[in-house]
mmCIF file of C-alpha atoms and ligand atoms in Angstrom:
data_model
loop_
_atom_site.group_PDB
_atom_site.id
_atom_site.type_symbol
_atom_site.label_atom_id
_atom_site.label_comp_id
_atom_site.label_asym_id
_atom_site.label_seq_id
_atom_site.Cartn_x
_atom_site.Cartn_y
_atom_site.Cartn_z
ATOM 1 C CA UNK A 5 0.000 0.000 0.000
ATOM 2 C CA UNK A 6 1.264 3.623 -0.705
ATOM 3 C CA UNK A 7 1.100 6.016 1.402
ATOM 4 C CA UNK A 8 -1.964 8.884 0.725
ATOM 5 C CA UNK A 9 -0.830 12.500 1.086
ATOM 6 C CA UNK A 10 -3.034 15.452 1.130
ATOM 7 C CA UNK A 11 -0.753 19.111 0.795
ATOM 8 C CA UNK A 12 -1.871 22.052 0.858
ATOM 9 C CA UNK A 13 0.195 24.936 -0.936
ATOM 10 C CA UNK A 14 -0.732 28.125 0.441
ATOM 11 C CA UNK A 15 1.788 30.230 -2.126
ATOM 12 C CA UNK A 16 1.762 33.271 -1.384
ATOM 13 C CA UNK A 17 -0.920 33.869 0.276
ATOM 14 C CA UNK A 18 -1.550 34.267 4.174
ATOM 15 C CA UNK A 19 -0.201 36.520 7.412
ATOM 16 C CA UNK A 20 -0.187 35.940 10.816
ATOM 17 C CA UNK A 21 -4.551 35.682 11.182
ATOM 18 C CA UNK A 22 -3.850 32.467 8.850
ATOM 19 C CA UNK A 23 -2.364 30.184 11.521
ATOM 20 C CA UNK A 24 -6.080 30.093 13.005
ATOM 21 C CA UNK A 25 -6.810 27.874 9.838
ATOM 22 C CA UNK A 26 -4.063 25.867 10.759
ATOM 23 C CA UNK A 27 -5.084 25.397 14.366
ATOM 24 C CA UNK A 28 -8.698 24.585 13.060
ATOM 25 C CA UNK A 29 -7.018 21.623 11.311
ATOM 26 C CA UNK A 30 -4.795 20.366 14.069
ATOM 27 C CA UNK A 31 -7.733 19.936 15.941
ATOM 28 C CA UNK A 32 -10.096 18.254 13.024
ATOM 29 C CA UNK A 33 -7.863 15.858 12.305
ATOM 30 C CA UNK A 34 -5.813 14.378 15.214
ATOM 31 C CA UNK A 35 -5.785 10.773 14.516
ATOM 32 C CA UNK A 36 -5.660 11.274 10.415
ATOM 33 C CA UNK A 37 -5.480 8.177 8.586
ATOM 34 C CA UNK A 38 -3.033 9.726 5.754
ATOM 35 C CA UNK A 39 -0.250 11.838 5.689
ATOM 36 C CA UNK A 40 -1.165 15.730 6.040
ATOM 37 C CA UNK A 41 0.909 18.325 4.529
ATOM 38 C CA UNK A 42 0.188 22.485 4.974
ATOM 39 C CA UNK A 43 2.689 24.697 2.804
ATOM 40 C CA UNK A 44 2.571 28.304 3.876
ATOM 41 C CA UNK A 45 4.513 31.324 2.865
ATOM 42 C CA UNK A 46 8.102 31.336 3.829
ATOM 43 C CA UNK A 47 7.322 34.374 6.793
ATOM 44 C CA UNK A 48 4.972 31.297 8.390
ATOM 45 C CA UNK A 49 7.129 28.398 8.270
ATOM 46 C CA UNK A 50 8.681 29.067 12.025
ATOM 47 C CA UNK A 51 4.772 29.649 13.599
ATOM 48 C CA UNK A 52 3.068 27.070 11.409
ATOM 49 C CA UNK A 53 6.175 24.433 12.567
ATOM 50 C CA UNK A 54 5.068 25.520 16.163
ATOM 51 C CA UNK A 55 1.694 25.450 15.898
ATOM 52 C CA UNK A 56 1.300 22.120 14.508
ATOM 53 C CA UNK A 57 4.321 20.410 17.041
ATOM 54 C CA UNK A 58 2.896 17.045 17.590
ATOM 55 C CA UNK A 59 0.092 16.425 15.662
ATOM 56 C CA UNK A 60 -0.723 15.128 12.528
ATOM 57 C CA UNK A 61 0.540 17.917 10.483
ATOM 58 C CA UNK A 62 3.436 18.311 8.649
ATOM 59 C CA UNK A 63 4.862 21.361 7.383
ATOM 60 C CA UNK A 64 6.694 22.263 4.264
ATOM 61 C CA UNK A 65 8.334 25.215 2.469
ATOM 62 C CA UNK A 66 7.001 26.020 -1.620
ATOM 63 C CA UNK A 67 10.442 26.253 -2.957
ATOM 64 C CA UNK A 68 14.122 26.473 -1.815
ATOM 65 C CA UNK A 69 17.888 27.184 -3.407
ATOM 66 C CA UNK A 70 19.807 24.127 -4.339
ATOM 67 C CA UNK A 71 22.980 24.904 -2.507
ATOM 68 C CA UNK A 72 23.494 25.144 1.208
ATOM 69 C CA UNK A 73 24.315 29.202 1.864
ATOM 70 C CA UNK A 74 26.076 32.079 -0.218
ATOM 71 C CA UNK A 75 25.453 34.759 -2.153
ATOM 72 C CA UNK A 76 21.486 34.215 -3.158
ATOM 73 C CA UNK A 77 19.481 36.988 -2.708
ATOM 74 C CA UNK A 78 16.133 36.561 -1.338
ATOM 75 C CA UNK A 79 16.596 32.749 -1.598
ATOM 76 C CA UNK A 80 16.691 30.148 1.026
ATOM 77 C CA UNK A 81 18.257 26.543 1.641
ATOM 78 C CA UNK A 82 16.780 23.208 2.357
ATOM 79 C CA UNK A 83 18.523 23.249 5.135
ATOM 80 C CA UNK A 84 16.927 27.221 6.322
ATOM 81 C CA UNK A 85 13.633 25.379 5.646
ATOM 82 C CA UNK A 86 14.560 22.351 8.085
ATOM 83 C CA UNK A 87 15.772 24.843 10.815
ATOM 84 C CA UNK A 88 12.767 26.747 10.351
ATOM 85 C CA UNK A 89 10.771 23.453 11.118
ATOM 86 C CA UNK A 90 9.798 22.411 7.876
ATOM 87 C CA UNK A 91 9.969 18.519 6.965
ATOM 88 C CA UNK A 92 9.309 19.167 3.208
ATOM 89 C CA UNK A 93 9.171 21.225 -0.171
ATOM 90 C CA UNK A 94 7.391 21.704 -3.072
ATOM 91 C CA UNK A 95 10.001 21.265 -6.160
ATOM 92 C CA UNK A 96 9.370 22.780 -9.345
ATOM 93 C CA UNK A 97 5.660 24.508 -9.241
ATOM 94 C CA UNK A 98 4.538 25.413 -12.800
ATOM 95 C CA UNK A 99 3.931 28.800 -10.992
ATOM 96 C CA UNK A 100 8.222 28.429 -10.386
ATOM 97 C CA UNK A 101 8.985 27.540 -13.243
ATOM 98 C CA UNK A 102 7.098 29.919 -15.738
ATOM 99 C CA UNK A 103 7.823 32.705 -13.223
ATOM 100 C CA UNK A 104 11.486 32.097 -12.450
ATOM 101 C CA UNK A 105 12.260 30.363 -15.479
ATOM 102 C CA UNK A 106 12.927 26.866 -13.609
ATOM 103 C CA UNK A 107 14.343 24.139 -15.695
ATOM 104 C CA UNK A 108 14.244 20.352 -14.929
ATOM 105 C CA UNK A 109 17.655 20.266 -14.231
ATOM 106 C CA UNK A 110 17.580 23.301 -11.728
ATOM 107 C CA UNK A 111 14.384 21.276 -10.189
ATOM 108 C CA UNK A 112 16.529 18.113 -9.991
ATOM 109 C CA UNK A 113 19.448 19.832 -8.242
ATOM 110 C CA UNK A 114 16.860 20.935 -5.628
ATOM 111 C CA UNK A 115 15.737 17.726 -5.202
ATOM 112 C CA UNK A 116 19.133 16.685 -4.451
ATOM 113 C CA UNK A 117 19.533 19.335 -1.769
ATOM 114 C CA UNK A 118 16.134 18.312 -0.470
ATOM 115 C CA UNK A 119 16.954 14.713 -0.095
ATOM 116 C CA UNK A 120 20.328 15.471 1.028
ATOM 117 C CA UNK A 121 18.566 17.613 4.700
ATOM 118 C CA UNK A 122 16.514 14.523 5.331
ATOM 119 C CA UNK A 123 13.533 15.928 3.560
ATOM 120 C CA UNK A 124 10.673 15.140 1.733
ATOM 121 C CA UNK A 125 10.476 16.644 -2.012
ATOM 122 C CA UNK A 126 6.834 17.206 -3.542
ATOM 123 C CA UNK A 127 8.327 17.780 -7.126
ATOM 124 C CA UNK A 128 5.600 19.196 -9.344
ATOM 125 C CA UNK A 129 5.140 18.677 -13.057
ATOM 126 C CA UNK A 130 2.138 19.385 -15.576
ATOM 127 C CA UNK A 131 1.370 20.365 -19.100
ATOM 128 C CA UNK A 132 0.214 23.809 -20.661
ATOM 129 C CA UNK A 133 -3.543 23.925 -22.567
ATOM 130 C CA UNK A 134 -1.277 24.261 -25.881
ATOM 131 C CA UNK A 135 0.700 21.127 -25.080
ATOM 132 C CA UNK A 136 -2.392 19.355 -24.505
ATOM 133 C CA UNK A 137 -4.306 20.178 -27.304
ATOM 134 C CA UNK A 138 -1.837 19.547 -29.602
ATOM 135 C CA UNK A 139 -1.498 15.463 -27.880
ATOM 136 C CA UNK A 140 1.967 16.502 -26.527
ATOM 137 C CA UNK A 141 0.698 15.407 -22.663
ATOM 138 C CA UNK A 142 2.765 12.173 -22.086
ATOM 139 C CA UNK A 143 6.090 13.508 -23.846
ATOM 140 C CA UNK A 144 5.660 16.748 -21.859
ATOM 141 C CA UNK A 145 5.036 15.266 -18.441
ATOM 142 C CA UNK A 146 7.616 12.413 -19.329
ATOM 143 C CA UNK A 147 9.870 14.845 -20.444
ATOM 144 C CA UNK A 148 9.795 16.545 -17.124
ATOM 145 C CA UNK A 149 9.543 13.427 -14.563
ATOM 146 C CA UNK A 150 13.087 12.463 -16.486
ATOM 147 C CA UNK A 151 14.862 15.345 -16.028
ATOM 148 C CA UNK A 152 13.411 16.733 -12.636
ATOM 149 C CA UNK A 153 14.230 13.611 -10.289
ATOM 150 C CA UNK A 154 17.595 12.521 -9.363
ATOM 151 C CA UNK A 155 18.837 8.652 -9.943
ATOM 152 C CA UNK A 156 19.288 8.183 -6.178
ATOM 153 C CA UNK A 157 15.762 8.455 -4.967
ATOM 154 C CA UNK A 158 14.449 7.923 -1.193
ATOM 155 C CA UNK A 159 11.080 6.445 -2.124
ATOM 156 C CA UNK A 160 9.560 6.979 1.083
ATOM 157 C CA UNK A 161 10.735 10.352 0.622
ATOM 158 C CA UNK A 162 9.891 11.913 -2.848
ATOM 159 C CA UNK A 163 6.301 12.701 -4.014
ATOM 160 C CA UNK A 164 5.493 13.626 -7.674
ATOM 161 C CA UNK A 165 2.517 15.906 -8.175
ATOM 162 C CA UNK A 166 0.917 16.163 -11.584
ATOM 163 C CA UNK A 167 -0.374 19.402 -11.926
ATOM 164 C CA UNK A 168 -2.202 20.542 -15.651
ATOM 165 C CA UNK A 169 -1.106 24.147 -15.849
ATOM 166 C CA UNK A 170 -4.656 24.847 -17.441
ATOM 167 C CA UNK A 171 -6.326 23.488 -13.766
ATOM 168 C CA UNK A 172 -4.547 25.410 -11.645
ATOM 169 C CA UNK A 173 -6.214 27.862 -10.395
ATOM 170 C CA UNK A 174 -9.046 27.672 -12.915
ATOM 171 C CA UNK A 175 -11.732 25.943 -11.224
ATOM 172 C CA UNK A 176 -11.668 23.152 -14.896
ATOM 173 C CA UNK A 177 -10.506 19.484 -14.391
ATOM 174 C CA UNK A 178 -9.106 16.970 -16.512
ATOM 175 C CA UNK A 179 -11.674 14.373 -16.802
ATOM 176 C CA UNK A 180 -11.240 11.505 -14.742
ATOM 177 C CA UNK A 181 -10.236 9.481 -17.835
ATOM 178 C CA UNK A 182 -7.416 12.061 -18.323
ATOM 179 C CA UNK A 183 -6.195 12.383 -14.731
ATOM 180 C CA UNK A 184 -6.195 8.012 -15.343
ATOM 181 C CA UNK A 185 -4.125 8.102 -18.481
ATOM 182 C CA UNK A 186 -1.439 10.856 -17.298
ATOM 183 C CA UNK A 187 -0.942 9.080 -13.681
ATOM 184 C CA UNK A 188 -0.453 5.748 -14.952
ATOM 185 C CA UNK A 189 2.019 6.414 -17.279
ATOM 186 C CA UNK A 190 3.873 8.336 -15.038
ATOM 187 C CA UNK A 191 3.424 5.296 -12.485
ATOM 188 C CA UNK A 192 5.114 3.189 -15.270
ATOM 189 C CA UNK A 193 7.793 5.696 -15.748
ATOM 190 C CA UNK A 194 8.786 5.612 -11.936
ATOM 191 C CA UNK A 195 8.891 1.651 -12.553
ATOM 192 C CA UNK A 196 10.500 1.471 -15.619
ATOM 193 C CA UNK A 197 13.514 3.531 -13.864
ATOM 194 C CA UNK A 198 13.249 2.794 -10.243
ATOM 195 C CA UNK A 199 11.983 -0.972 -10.430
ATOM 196 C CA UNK A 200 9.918 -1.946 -7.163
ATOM 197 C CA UNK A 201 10.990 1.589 -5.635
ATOM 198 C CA UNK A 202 9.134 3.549 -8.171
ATOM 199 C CA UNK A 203 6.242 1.728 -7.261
ATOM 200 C CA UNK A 204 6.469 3.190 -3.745
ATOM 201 C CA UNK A 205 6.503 6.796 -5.125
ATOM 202 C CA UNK A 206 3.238 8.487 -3.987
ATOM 203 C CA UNK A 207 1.082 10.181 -7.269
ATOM 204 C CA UNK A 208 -1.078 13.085 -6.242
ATOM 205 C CA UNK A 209 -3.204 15.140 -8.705
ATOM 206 C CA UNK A 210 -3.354 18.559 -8.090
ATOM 207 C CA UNK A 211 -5.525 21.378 -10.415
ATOM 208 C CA UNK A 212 -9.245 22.516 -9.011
ATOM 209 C CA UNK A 213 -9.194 20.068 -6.657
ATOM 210 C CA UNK A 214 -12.090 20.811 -4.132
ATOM 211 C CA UNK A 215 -14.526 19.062 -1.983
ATOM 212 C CA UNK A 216 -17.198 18.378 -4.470
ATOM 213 C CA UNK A 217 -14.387 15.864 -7.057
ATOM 214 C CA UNK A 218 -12.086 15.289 -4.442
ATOM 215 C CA UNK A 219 -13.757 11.805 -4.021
ATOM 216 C CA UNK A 220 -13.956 10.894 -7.994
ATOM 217 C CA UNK A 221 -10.718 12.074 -8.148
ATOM 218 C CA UNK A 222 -9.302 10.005 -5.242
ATOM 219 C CA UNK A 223 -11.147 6.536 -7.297
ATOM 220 C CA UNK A 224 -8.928 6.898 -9.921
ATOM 221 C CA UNK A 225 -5.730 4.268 -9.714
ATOM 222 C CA UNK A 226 -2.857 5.282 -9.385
ATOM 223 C CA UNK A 227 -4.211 8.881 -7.561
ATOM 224 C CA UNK A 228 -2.686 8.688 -3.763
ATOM 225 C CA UNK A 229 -3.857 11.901 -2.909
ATOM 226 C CA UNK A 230 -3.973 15.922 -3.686
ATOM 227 C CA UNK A 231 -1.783 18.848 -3.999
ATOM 228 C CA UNK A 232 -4.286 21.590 -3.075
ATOM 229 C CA UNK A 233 -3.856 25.558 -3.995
ATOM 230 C CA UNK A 234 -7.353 27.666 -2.781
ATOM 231 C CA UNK A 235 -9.191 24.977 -1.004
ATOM 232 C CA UNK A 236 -6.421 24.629 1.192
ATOM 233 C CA UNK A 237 -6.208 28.398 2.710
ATOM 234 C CA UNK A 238 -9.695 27.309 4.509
ATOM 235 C CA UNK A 239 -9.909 24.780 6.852
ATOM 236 C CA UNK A 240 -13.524 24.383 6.228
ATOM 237 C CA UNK A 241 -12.853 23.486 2.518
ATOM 238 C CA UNK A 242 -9.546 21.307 3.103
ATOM 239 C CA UNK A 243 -10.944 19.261 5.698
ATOM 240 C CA UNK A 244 -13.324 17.452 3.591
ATOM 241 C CA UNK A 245 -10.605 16.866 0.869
ATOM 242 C CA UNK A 246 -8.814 15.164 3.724
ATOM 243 C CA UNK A 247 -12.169 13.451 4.468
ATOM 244 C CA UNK A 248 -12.210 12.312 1.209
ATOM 245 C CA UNK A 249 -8.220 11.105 0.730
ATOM 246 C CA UNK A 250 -9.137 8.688 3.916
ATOM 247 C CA UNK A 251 -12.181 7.097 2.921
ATOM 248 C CA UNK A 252 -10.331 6.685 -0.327
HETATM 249 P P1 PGA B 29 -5.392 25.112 -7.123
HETATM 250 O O1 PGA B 29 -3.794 25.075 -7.142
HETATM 251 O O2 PGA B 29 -5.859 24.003 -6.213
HETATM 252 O O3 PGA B 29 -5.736 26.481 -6.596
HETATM 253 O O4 PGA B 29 -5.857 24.902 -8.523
HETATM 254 C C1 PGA B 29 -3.106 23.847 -7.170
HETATM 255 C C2 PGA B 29 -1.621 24.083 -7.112
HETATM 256 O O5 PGA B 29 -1.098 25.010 -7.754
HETATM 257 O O6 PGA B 29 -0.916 23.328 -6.428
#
């Protein structure tokens, strides 16, 4: 059995008033039956880590450098992130990589650094509207999966999200045949290069995902669980998406 993950990726969006969502979740889901995963803004890391100290909730950062220290402005390290009390990061957002020109091999490298502080990496990959109307899906997302992970993997610490560009944000969803199609070849993908260990590699879908299709979403094979951008700032709306992920 993998392991089910719901994360929630705040970007960059919440101040201090936001950590009452967080506390709302704490106490909702105490004895969850998958792994829980809240992404603030890098300003929240420290008081989120804190605030969530011994329960159920981890906490992650939504990007980070690839090297240790130096001369990066505005950038921080794995290794800040850990110190700050985060046990994770989101690698290689669409919103990263059309904003600050990311490339799979600068994702991969902060994978690396990731897996190197004893973290978890949520590495993100998806294709534009463009790419899929044109039947490029499976080369892009393969494309991306290749050059984004490193060949020495911690299975039980690396999570790939597939993310359509066109859902994020957008409130439109693949169909569930679509979501199907994209996961399982990325499922073979991880297998193909990892044997048995790829097959360990938790898939979430992320795009729109709310609480009215987080449940037809969760049914699909090969799904084990949601990256989550709006419905995650609210615990009311997050909570049944975690609902959903256990009952999976
Ligand atoms: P969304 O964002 O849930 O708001 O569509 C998902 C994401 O970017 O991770």
């Amino acid at each position: 059995m993998r392991r089910k993950l719901a994360a929630g990726n705040w970007k960059m969006n919440g101040t201090a008033s936001a950590l009452t969502e967080l506390s709302a979740l704490v106490r909702a889901h105490s004895a969850a039956q998958c792994d829980l995963l809240i992404c603030p803004p890098a300003t929240l890391l420290s008081r989120a880590a804190h605030q969530t100290e011994g329960s159920a909730i981890a906490i992650g950062g939504q990007d980070c450098h690839c090297e240790g220290s130096g001369a990066h402005t505005g950038d921080v390290s794995a290794e800040m992130l850990k110190d700050a009390g985060a046990s994770a990061a989101i690698l290689g957002h669409s919103e990263r990589r059309a904003e600050h020109g990311e490339t799979d091999s600068f994702v991969r490298a902060k994978v690396v650094s990731v897996l190197n502080a004893g973290m978890q990496a949520v590495v993100c990959l998806g294709e534009s509207l463009t790419e899929r109307e044109s039947g490029q899906t499976l080369q892009v997302v393969g494309t991306q999966l290749a050059g984004s992970l490193p060949d020495t993997i911690d299975p039980d610490r690396l999570v790939v999200a597939y993310e359509p560009i066109w859902a994020i944000g957008t409130g439109k969803v693949p169909t569930l045949d679509q979501i199907a199609e994209v996961h399982d070849f990325l499922r073979a993908e991880l297998i193909a290069r990892f044997g048995q260990e790829g097959d360990k590699i938790p898939l979430l879908y992320g795009g729109s995902v709310k609480p009215n299709n987080a449940a037809e979403i969760f049914a699909v094979e090969n799904v084990d669980g949601a990256l989550v951008g709006g419905a995650s700032l609210k615990a009311e709306d997050f909570s049944p998406i975690i609902s959903a992920l256990e009952a999976s």
